Amino acid sequence: RIDVQEAERGRVKIDTEMPVMRNGTRQSYDLEGICKVEGGFWLAHEAAESGTENALIFVNESGEVKEVHTLPEALLSQYGDPKNYGFEGLACTPDGKYIYVALQRGFDATKEQAAILRFDTMSKRWETAW
């Protein structure tokens, strides 16, 4: 939790920390984004240097991992090694139905814009958004 009572004076402080836990074990993720939705938070884990896969993670309000979604093989084979396309942030729709994840690079290396994927939280499916 961030205390912003003195933000106008250039001061904010983290006053509460909540570890991310999975099956009773504290997790170590390279978190690149967070989005609050009903019942918890969506987190973006970047794979770049961790040797893991990029992952979209849902944790409940106590920080317990409830869902982990990596990219399907079809997207991995189309867009390359996940270490080259790290998750770099996320946003969610107000109703929590869609999560938008920005990737480190675009799908076309000749263009400067980042690629954006969309995850449907109801169907649990990934698709390219832009």
Short mmCIF file of N, CA and C in Angstrom, two decimals, residues 51-98:
data_model
loop_
_atom_site.label_atom_id
_atom_site.label_comp_id
_atom_site.label_asym_id
_atom_site.label_seq_id
_atom_site.Cartn_x
_atom_site.Cartn_y
_atom_site.Cartn_z
N GLY A 51 14.90 -16.51 -16.78
CA GLY A 51 14.93 -17.87 -17.29
C GLY A 51 13.57 -18.54 -17.24
N THR A 52 12.53 -17.79 -16.93
CA THR A 52 11.17 -18.33 -16.89
C THR A 52 10.40 -17.81 -18.09
N GLU A 53 9.12 -18.06 -18.11
CA GLU A 53 8.26 -17.53 -19.15
C GLU A 53 7.58 -16.25 -18.66
N ASN A 54 7.25 -15.36 -19.60
CA ASN A 54 6.38 -14.25 -19.26
C ASN A 54 5.10 -14.86 -18.69
N ALA A 55 4.52 -14.19 -17.71
CA ALA A 55 3.30 -14.75 -17.12
C ALA A 55 2.38 -13.63 -16.65
N LEU A 56 1.11 -13.85 -16.85
CA LEU A 56 0.06 -13.02 -16.29
C LEU A 56 -0.45 -13.79 -15.08
N ILE A 57 -0.40 -13.17 -13.92
CA ILE A 57 -0.68 -13.86 -12.66
C ILE A 57 -1.83 -13.17 -11.95
N PHE A 58 -2.80 -13.96 -11.51
CA PHE A 58 -3.88 -13.40 -10.69
C PHE A 58 -3.64 -13.82 -9.25
N VAL A 59 -3.63 -12.83 -8.34
CA VAL A 59 -3.53 -13.11 -6.91
C VAL A 59 -4.77 -12.56 -6.22
N ASN A 60 -5.19 -13.24 -5.16
CA ASN A 60 -6.33 -12.73 -4.41
C ASN A 60 -5.88 -11.55 -3.54
N GLU A 61 -6.79 -11.00 -2.77
CA GLU A 61 -6.47 -9.81 -1.98
C GLU A 61 -5.51 -10.08 -0.83
N SER A 62 -5.22 -11.35 -0.58
CA SER A 62 -4.21 -11.71 0.42
C SER A 62 -2.85 -12.00 -0.20
N GLY A 63 -2.77 -11.92 -1.53
CA GLY A 63 -1.50 -12.16 -2.22
C GLY A 63 -1.25 -13.59 -2.63
N GLU A 64 -2.24 -14.48 -2.49
CA GLU A 64 -2.09 -15.88 -2.86
C GLU A 64 -2.35 -16.04 -4.36
N VAL A 65 -1.39 -16.68 -5.06
CA VAL A 65 -1.52 -16.92 -6.49
C VAL A 65 -2.69 -17.87 -6.73
N LYS A 66 -3.62 -17.44 -7.60
CA LYS A 66 -4.78 -18.25 -7.94
C LYS A 66 -4.75 -18.72 -9.39
N GLU A 67 -4.12 -17.93 -10.26
CA GLU A 67 -4.03 -18.29 -11.68
C GLU A 67 -2.68 -17.81 -12.22
N VAL A 68 -2.11 -18.60 -13.14
CA VAL A 68 -0.91 -18.21 -13.87
C VAL A 68 -1.16 -18.54 -15.34
N HIS A 69 -0.98 -17.54 -16.20
CA HIS A 69 -1.22 -17.72 -17.62
C HIS A 69 0.01 -17.29 -18.40
N THR A 70 0.63 -18.25 -19.07
CA THR A 70 1.75 -17.96 -19.96
C THR A 70 1.21 -17.91 -21.38
N LEU A 71 2.06 -17.48 -22.30
CA LEU A 71 1.61 -17.38 -23.68
C LEU A 71 1.51 -18.76 -24.32
N PRO A 72 0.49 -18.98 -25.13
CA PRO A 72 0.36 -20.28 -25.80
C PRO A 72 1.43 -20.43 -26.88
N GLU A 73 1.69 -21.67 -27.23
CA GLU A 73 2.73 -21.98 -28.22
C GLU A 73 2.52 -21.23 -29.54
N ALA A 74 1.28 -21.06 -29.96
CA ALA A 74 1.01 -20.36 -31.23
C ALA A 74 1.57 -18.94 -31.21
N LEU A 75 1.41 -18.23 -30.09
CA LEU A 75 1.96 -16.88 -30.00
C LEU A 75 3.47 -16.90 -29.84
N LEU A 76 3.98 -17.85 -29.08
CA LEU A 76 5.43 -17.96 -28.92
C LEU A 76 6.12 -18.23 -30.25
N SER A 77 5.57 -19.15 -31.04
CA SER A 77 6.21 -19.46 -32.31
C SER A 77 6.07 -18.33 -33.31
N GLN A 78 4.99 -17.57 -33.20
CA GLN A 78 4.78 -16.45 -34.13
C GLN A 78 5.65 -15.26 -33.78
N TYR A 79 5.82 -14.98 -32.49
CA TYR A 79 6.50 -13.76 -32.10
C TYR A 79 7.86 -13.97 -31.45
N GLY A 80 8.34 -15.20 -31.40
CA GLY A 80 9.70 -15.44 -30.96
C GLY A 80 9.87 -15.72 -29.49
N ASP A 81 11.13 -15.79 -29.13
CA ASP A 81 11.56 -16.12 -27.78
C ASP A 81 10.99 -15.13 -26.76
N PRO A 82 10.34 -15.63 -25.69
CA PRO A 82 9.76 -14.72 -24.70
C PRO A 82 10.80 -13.83 -24.03
N LYS A 83 12.06 -14.25 -24.03
CA LYS A 83 13.10 -13.40 -23.44
C LYS A 83 13.31 -12.13 -24.26
N ASN A 84 12.91 -12.16 -25.53
CA ASN A 84 13.03 -10.99 -26.38
C ASN A 84 11.76 -10.14 -26.39
N TYR A 85 10.72 -10.65 -25.80
CA TYR A 85 9.42 -9.96 -25.77
C TYR A 85 8.88 -9.94 -24.35
N GLY A 86 9.63 -9.37 -23.42
CA GLY A 86 9.22 -9.35 -22.03
C GLY A 86 7.97 -8.52 -21.79
N PHE A 87 7.15 -8.94 -20.85
CA PHE A 87 5.99 -8.15 -20.44
C PHE A 87 6.49 -6.87 -19.78
N GLU A 88 5.91 -5.75 -20.16
CA GLU A 88 6.38 -4.45 -19.67
C GLU A 88 5.30 -3.61 -19.03
N GLY A 89 4.15 -4.13 -18.79
CA GLY A 89 3.09 -3.37 -18.15
C GLY A 89 1.75 -3.96 -18.52
N LEU A 90 0.72 -3.56 -17.77
CA LEU A 90 -0.61 -4.05 -18.09
C LEU A 90 -1.66 -3.04 -17.68
N ALA A 91 -2.82 -3.22 -18.25
CA ALA A 91 -4.01 -2.42 -17.91
C ALA A 91 -5.20 -3.35 -18.02
N CYS A 92 -6.24 -3.02 -17.28
CA CYS A 92 -7.44 -3.86 -17.34
C CYS A 92 -8.66 -3.00 -17.60
N THR A 93 -9.66 -3.61 -18.20
CA THR A 93 -10.92 -2.90 -18.40
C THR A 93 -11.61 -2.75 -17.04
N PRO A 94 -12.47 -1.74 -16.89
CA PRO A 94 -13.12 -1.51 -15.60
C PRO A 94 -13.87 -2.73 -15.04
N ASP A 95 -14.42 -3.55 -15.93
CA ASP A 95 -15.15 -4.74 -15.46
C ASP A 95 -14.23 -5.94 -15.22
N GLY A 96 -12.92 -5.80 -15.53
CA GLY A 96 -11.96 -6.88 -15.32
C GLY A 96 -12.02 -7.98 -16.35
N LYS A 97 -12.82 -7.82 -17.41
CA LYS A 97 -12.96 -8.87 -18.43
C LYS A 97 -11.70 -9.03 -19.28
N TYR A 98 -11.06 -7.92 -19.62
CA TYR A 98 -9.88 -7.98 -20.48
C TYR A 98 -8.68 -7.37 -19.77
#
